[in-house]
Coordinates of C-alpha atoms and ligand atoms in Angstrom, one line a residue:
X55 CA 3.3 -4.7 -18.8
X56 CA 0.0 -5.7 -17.9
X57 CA -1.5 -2.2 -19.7
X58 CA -4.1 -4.1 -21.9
X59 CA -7.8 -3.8 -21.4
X60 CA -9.7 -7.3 -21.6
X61 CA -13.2 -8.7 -21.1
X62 CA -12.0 -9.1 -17.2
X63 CA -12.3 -5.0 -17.1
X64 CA -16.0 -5.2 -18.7
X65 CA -17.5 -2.4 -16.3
X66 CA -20.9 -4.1 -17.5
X67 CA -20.4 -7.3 -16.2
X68 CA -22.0 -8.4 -13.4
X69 CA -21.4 -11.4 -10.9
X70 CA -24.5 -13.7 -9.5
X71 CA -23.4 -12.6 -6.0
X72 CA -25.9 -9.4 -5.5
X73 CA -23.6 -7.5 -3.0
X74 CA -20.7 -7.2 -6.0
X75 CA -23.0 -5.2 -8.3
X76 CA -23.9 -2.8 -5.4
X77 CA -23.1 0.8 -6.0
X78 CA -19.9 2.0 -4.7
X79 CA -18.3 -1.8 -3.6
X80 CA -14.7 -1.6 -3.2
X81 CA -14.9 -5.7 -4.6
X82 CA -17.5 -5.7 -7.8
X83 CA -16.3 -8.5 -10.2
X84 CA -13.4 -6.2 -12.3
X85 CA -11.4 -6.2 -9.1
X86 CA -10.8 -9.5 -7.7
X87 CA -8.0 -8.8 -4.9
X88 CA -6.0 -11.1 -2.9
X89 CA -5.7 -11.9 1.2
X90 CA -5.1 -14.2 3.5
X91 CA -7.7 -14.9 5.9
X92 CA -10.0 -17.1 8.4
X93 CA -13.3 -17.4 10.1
X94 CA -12.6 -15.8 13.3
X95 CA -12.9 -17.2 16.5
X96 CA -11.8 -20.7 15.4
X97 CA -9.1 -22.7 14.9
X98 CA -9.2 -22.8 11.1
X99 CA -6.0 -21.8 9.4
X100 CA -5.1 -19.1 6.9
X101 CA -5.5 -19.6 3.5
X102 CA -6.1 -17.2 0.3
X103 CA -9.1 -15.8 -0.9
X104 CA -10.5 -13.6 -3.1
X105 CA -12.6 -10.8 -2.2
X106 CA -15.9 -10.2 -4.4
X107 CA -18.6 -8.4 -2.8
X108 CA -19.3 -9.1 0.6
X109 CA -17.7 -12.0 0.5
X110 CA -14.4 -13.8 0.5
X111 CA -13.9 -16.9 -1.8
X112 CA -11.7 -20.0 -0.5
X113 CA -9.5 -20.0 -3.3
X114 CA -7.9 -23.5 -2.2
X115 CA -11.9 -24.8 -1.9
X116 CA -12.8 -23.5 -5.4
X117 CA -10.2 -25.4 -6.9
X118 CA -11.2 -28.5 -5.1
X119 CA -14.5 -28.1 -7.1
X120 CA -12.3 -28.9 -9.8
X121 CA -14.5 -25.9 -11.7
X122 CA -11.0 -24.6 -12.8
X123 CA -8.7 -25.9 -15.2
X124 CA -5.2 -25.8 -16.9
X125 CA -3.2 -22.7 -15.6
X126 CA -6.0 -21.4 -13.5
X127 CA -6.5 -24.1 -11.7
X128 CA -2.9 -24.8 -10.6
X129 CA -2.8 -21.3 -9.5
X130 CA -6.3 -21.6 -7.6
X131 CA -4.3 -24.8 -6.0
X132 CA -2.0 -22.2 -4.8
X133 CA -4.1 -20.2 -3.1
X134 CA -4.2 -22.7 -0.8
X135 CA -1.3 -22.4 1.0
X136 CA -1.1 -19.9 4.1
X137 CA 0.9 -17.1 2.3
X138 CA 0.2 -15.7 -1.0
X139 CA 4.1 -16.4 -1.6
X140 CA 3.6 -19.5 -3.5
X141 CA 0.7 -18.1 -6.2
X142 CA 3.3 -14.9 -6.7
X143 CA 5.9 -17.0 -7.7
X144 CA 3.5 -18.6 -10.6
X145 CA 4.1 -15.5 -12.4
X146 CA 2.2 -13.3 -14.4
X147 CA 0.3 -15.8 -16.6
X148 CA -1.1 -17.4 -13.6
X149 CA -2.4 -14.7 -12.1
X150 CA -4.0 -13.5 -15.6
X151 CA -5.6 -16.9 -16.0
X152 CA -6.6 -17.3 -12.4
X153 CA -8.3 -13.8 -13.0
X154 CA -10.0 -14.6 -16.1
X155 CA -10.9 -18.2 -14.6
X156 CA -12.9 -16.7 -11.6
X157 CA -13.9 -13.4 -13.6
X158 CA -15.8 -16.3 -15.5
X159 CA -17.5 -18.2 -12.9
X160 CA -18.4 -15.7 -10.7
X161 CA -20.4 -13.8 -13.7
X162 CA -24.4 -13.9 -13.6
X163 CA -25.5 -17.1 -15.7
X164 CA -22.2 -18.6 -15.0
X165 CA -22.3 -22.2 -14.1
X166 CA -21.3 -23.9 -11.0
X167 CA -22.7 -21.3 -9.1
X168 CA -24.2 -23.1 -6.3
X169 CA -20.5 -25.1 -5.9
X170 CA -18.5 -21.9 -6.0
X171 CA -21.2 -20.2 -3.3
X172 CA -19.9 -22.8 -0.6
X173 CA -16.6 -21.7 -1.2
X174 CA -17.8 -18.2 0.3
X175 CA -17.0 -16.8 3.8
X176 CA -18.6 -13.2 4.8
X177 CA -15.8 -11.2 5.3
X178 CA -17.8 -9.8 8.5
X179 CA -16.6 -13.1 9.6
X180 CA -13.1 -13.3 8.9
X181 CA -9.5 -12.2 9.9
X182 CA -6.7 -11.0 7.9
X183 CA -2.9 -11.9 8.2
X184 CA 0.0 -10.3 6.6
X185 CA -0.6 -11.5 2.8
X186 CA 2.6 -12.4 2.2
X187 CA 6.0 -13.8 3.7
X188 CA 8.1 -10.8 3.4
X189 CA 11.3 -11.6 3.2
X190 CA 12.6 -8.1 2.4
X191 CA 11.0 -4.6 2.6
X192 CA 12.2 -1.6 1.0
X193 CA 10.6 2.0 1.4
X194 CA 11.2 4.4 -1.4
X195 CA 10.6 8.0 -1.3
X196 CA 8.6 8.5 -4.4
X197 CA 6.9 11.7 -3.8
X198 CA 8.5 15.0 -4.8
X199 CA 6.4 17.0 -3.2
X200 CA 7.2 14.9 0.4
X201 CA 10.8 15.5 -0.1
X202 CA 10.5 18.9 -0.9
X203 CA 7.9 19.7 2.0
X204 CA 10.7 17.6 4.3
X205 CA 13.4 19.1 3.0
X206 CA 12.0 22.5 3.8
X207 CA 11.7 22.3 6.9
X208 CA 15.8 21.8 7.3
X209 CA 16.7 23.5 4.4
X210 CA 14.2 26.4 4.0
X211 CA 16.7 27.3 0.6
X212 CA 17.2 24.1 -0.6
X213 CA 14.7 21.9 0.2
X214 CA 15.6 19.1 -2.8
X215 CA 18.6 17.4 -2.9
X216 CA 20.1 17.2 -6.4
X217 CA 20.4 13.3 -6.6
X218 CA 16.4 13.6 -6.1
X219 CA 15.6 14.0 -9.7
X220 CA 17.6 11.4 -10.8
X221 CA 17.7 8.5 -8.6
X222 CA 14.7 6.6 -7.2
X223 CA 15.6 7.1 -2.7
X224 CA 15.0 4.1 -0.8
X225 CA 16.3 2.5 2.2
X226 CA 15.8 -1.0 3.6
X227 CA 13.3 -1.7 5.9
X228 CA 12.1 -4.1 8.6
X229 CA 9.6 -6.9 7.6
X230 CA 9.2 -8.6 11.3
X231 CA 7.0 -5.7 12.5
X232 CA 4.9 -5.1 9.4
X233 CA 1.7 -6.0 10.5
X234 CA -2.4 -6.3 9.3
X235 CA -5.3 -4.3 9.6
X236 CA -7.2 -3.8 13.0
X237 CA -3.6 -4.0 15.1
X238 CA -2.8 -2.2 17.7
X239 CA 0.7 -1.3 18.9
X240 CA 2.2 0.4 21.9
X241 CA 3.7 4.0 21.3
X242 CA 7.5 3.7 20.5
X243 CA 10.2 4.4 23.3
X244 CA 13.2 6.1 22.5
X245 CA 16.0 8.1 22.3
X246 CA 15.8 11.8 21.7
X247 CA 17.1 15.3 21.9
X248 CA 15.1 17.8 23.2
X249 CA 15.4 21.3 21.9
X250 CA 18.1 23.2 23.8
X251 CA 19.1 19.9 25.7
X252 CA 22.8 19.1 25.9
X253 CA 22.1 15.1 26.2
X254 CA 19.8 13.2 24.8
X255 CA 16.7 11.3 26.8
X256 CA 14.9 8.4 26.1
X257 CA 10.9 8.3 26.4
X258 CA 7.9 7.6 24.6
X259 CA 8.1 9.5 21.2
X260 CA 6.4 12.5 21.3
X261 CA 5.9 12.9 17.3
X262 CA 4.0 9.9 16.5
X263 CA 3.5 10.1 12.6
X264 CA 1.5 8.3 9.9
X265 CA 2.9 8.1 6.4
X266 CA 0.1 7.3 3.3
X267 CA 1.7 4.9 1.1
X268 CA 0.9 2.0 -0.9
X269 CA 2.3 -1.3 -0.6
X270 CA 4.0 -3.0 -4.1
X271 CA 4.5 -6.6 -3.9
X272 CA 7.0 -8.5 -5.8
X273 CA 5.8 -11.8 -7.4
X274 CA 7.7 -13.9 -9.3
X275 CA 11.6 -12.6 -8.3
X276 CA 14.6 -12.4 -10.1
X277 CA 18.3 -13.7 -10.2
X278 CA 20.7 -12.1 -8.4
X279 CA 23.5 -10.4 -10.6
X280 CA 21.0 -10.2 -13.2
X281 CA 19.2 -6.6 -13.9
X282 CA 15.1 -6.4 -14.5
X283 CA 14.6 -4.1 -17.2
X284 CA 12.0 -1.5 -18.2
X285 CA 10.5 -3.2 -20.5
X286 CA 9.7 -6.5 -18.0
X287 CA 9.8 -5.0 -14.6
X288 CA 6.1 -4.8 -13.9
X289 CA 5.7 -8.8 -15.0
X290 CA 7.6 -9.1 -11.7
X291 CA 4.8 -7.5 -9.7
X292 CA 1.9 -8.9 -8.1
X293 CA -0.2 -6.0 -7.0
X294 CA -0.5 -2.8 -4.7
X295 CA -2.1 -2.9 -1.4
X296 CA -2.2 0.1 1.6
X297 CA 0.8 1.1 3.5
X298 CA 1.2 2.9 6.9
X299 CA 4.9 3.4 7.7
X300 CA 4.2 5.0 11.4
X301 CA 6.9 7.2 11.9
X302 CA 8.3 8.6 14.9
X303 CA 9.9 12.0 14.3
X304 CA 11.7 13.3 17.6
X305 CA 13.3 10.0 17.6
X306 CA 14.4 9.9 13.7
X307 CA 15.6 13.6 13.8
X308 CA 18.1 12.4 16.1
X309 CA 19.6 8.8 15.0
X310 CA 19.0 9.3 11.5
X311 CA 22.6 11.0 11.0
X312 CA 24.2 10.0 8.9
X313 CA 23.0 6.6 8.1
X314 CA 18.9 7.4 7.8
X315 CA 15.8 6.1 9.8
X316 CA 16.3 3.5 12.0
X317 CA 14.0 2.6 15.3
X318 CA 12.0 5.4 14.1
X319 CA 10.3 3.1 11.5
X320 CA 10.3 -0.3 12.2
X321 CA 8.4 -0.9 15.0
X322 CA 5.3 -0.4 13.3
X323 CA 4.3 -0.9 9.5
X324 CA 0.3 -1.4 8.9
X325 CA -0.7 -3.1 5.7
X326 CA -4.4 -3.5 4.2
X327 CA -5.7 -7.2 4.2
X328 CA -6.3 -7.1 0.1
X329 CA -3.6 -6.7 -2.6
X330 CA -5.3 -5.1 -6.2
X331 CA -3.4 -7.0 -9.2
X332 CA -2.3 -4.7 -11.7
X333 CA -4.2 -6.3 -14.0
X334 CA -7.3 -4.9 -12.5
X335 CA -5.5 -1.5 -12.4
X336 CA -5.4 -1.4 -16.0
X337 CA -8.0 1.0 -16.4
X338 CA -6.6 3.6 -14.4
X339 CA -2.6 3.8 -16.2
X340 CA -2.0 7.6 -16.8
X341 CA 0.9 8.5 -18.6
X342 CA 4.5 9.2 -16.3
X343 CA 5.9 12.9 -16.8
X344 CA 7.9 14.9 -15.6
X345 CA 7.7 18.9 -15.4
X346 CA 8.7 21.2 -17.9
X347 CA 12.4 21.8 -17.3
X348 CA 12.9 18.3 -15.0
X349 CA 15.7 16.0 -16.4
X350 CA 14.0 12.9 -18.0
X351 CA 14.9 9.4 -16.0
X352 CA 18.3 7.9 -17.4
X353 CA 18.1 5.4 -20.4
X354 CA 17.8 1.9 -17.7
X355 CA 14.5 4.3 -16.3
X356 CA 12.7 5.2 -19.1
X357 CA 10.7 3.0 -21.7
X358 CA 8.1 4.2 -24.1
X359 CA 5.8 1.9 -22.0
X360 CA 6.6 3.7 -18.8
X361 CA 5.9 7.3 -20.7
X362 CA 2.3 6.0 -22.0
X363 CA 1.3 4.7 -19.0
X364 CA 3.4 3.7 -16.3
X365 CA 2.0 5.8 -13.5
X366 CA -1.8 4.8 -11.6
X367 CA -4.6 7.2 -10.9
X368 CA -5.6 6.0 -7.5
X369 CA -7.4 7.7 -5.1
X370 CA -5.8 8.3 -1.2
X371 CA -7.6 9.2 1.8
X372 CA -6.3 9.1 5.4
X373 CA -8.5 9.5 8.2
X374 CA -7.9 9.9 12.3
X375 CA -10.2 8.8 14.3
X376 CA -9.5 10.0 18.2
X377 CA -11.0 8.1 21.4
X378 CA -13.5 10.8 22.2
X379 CA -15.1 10.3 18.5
X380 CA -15.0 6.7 18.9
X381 CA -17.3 6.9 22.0
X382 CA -19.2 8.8 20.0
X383 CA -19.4 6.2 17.7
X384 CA -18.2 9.2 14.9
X385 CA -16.2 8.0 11.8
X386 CA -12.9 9.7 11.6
X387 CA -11.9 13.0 10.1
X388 CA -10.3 13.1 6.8
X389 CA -6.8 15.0 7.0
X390 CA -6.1 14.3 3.6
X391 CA -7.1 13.8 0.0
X392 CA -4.5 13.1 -2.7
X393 CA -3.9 10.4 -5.5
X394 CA -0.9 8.1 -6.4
X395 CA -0.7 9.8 -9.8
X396 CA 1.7 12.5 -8.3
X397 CA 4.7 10.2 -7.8
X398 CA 7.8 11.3 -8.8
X399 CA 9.0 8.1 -9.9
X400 CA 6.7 5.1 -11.5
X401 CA 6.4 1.2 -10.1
X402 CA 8.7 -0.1 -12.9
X403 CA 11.3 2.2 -12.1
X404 CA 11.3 1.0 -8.7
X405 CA 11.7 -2.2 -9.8
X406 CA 14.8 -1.7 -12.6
X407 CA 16.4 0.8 -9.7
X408 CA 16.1 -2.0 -7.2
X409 CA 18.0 -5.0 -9.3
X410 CA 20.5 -2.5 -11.7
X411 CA 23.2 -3.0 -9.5
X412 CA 22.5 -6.8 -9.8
X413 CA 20.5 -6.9 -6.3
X414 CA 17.4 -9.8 -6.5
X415 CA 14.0 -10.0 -5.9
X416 CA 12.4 -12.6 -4.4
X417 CA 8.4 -13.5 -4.5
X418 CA 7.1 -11.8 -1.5
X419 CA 8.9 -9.1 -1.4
X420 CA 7.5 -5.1 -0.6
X421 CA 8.3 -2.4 -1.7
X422 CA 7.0 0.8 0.2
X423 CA 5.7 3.6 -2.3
X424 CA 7.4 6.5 0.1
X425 CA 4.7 8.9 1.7
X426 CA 2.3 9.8 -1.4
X427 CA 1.8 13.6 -0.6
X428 CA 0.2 15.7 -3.3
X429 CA 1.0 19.1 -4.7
X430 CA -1.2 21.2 -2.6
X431 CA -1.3 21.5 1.0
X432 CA -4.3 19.1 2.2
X433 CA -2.4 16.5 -0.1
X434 CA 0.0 16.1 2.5
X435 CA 0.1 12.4 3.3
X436 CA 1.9 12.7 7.1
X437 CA 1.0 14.9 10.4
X438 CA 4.5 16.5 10.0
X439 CA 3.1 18.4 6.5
X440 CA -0.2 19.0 7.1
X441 CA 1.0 20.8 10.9
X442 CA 4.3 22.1 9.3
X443 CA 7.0 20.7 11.4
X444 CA 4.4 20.5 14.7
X445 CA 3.7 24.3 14.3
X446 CA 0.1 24.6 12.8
X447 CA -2.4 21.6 14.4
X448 CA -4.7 20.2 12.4
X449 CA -8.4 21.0 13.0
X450 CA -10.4 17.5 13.3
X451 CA -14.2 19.1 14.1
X452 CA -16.1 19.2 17.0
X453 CA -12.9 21.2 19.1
X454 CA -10.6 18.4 18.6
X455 CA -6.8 19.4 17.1
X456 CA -3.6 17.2 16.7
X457 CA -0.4 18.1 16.0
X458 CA 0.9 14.7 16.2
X459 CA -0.4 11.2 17.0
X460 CA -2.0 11.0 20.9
X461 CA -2.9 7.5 22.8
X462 CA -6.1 5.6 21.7
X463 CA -6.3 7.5 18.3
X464 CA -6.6 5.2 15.0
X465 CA -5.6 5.8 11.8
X466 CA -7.5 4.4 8.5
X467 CA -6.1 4.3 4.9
X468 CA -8.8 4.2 2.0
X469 CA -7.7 3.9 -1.8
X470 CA -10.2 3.2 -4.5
X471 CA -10.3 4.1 -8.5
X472 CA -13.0 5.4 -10.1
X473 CA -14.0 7.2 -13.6
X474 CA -16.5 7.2 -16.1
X475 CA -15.9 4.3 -18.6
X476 CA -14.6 2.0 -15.6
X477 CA -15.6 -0.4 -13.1
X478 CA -15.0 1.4 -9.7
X479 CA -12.8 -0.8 -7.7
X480 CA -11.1 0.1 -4.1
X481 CA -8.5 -1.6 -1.7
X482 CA -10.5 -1.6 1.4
X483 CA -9.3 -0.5 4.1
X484 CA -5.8 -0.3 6.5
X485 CA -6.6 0.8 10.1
X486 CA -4.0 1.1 12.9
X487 CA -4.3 2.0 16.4
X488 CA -2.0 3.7 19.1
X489 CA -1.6 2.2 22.7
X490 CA -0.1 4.1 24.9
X491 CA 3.7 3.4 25.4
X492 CA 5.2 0.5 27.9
X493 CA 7.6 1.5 30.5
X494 CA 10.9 0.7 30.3
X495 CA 12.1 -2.6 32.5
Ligands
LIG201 CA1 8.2 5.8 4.5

């Protein structure tokens, strides 16, 4: 486990690039997070870079500099490629030395300053693609307090299943449709079954719904047949990045009996553009634990590792942003608050659930956190919490209500960490937006 605190994490240090020492920047120099991007407009390529400030370094450029060496620099040579794909399958010691490497150079009084600065694209100018090659995506269901709030509402007396304390949920997902920050998609068409009807209709979903997660991608896999354990499971991931599993409700309360979500998930998945190591989220381990009275994980989900630290204080907010406060060139609302540290179940437990029946990962691979909700009411990290079921709308300002997801209205994710001692680093950023729906050929 990358738990260790090293110069890297310094929340003194400061880089020669003035916009990474600026109060509140989700990229100072202890982040360093990973995308793929271009200048927009052109015909340039993707490649990866690494955020820092303002700015997004060429990571395939820097290397050419030949300012890196050893390990670093073979990973740097990686970044060069379209997909992050190949640097996750360096493995762990890459990516530390890569991160120590630039951590390095891009310190004040470093040198090779002025060759590292044209390696440097304004990320006002750039464009983000999906970071990695996904081969597969799984979504968990992480969050106790979701799958009670769910299971409420359809067993008001038993809202928990009983496998929930013990096993880590998940089902497989859809990678073709996961898609980057600033998309825009059409409102799903489907079938459902209206209250009281006899037989079913199909339409444009009428419960559009966000889900807050994060994003956990897998970087250097693992042989099929062969379990990850506790103890190594997190050297097998890369970093965490934002997740918005759009979710339409009428549609899944339908066709998800009796073998779970199917088109009411995968024609939509937003990611954020930048994936946070967790290397740089060192600072912000809190110890795993479960309530008083909860059985503890079985022996092949527990590790005194996981206990000490396994789980991540990271901050969540969602915001909606409907057409009439975009004309008014208004921000969006915030409809919730809530942080990562409330998951039932920890990354490395995803990870040794995943492979203990001998399935493999491969470098790429994403894992969905399940919707993050917190234990109070505006944690709720989907529309069909925070409006119970569709029966209490949520209040947005300025007269403006929504009980679920209407045409032109876009979503934004935010994450960051912050707390005194630390380097405040963030994720940026995942924004999606609802078209209205196409009509059936
Ligand atoms: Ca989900």
């Amino acid at each position: 486990m990358t738990t260790t605190l090293n110069e890297t994490h310094d929340p003194s240090l400061r880089s020669w690039l003035a916009s990474a020492n600026a109060e509140g920047c989700d990229f100072p120099l202890q982040n360093l997070p990973f995308a793929v991007f271009r200048r927009r407009g052109g015909s340039e390529r993707f490649r990866c870079g690494v955020a820092i400030g303002d700015q997004v370094l060429d990571l395939g450029a820097a290397a050419a500099t030949g300012v890196f060496d050893g390990l670093a620099a073979e990973a740097a040579r990686a970044g060069g490629e379209a997909k992050l794909n190949a640097l996750m399958a360096l493995g762990a010691p890459a990516w530390s030395a890569l991160r120590l490497a630039l951590s390095r150079a891009l310190r004040a009084q470093a040198p090779h300053e002025q060759k590292l600065r044209a390696c440097l694209v304004p990320q006002s100018e750039v464009e983000y693609d999906v970071p990695a090659r996904i081969g597969d995506y799984t979504d968990f269901y992480t969050s106790v307090h979701h799958a009670t709030n769910i299971g409420r509402q359809f067993r008001p007396d038993n809202p928990l299943l009983p496998n929930y304390k013990w096993v880590p949920i998940g089902y497989h997902g859809r990678s073709s449709s996961i898609g980057i920050s600033g998309e825009h998609f059409p409102r799903p068409v489907g079938q459902t079954m209206p209250p009281g009807a006899t037989q079913p209709v199909v339409g444009p979903s009428r419960r559009l719904d966000i889900e807050l997660e994060l994003g956990i991608f897998v970087g250097s896999g693992s042989a099929r047949g062969v379990p990850v354990g506790m103890e190594q499971a997190e050297d097998h991931v890369f970093g965490i990045c934002l997740l918005n599993d759009w979710s339409a409700r009428d549609i899944q309360g339908w066709e998800y009996q009796p073998l779970g979500p199917f088109l009411s998930k995968n024609f939509a998945t937003t990611l954020s553009p930048w994936v946070v190591t967790l290397e740089a989220l060192a600072p912000y381990r809190v110890p795993f634990t479960r309530p008083e009275g909860d059985p503890q994980p079985l022996p092949y989900l527990d590790s005194g590792a996981n206990r000490a630290q396994g789980a991540f204080d990271i901050q969540l907010q969602v915001l909606l942003q409907t057409p009439r406060m975009r004309e008014a060139g208004e921000a969006g609302a915030t409809i919730c608050r809530t942080s990562y540290r409330h998951a039932y179940w920890t990354i490395a437990q995803m990870v040794a659930h995943h492979t203990v029946n001998g399935c493999n990962l491969q470098p790429g691979d994403l894992f969905g956190s399940g919707t993050l909700s917190g234990p109070t009411a505006t944690e709720a990290a989907a529309l069909i919490e925070l409006t119970q079921g569709g029966k209490k709308p949520v209040e947005l300002g300025g007269g403006e209500t929504r009980t679920w997801l209407e045409d032109g209205d876009a979503v934004t994710l935010r994450g960051w960490c912050e707390k005194p001692g630390a380097a405040r680093i963030g994720f940026g950023e995942c924004t999606g937006t609802v078209d209205p729906a196409r009509s059936l050929a």
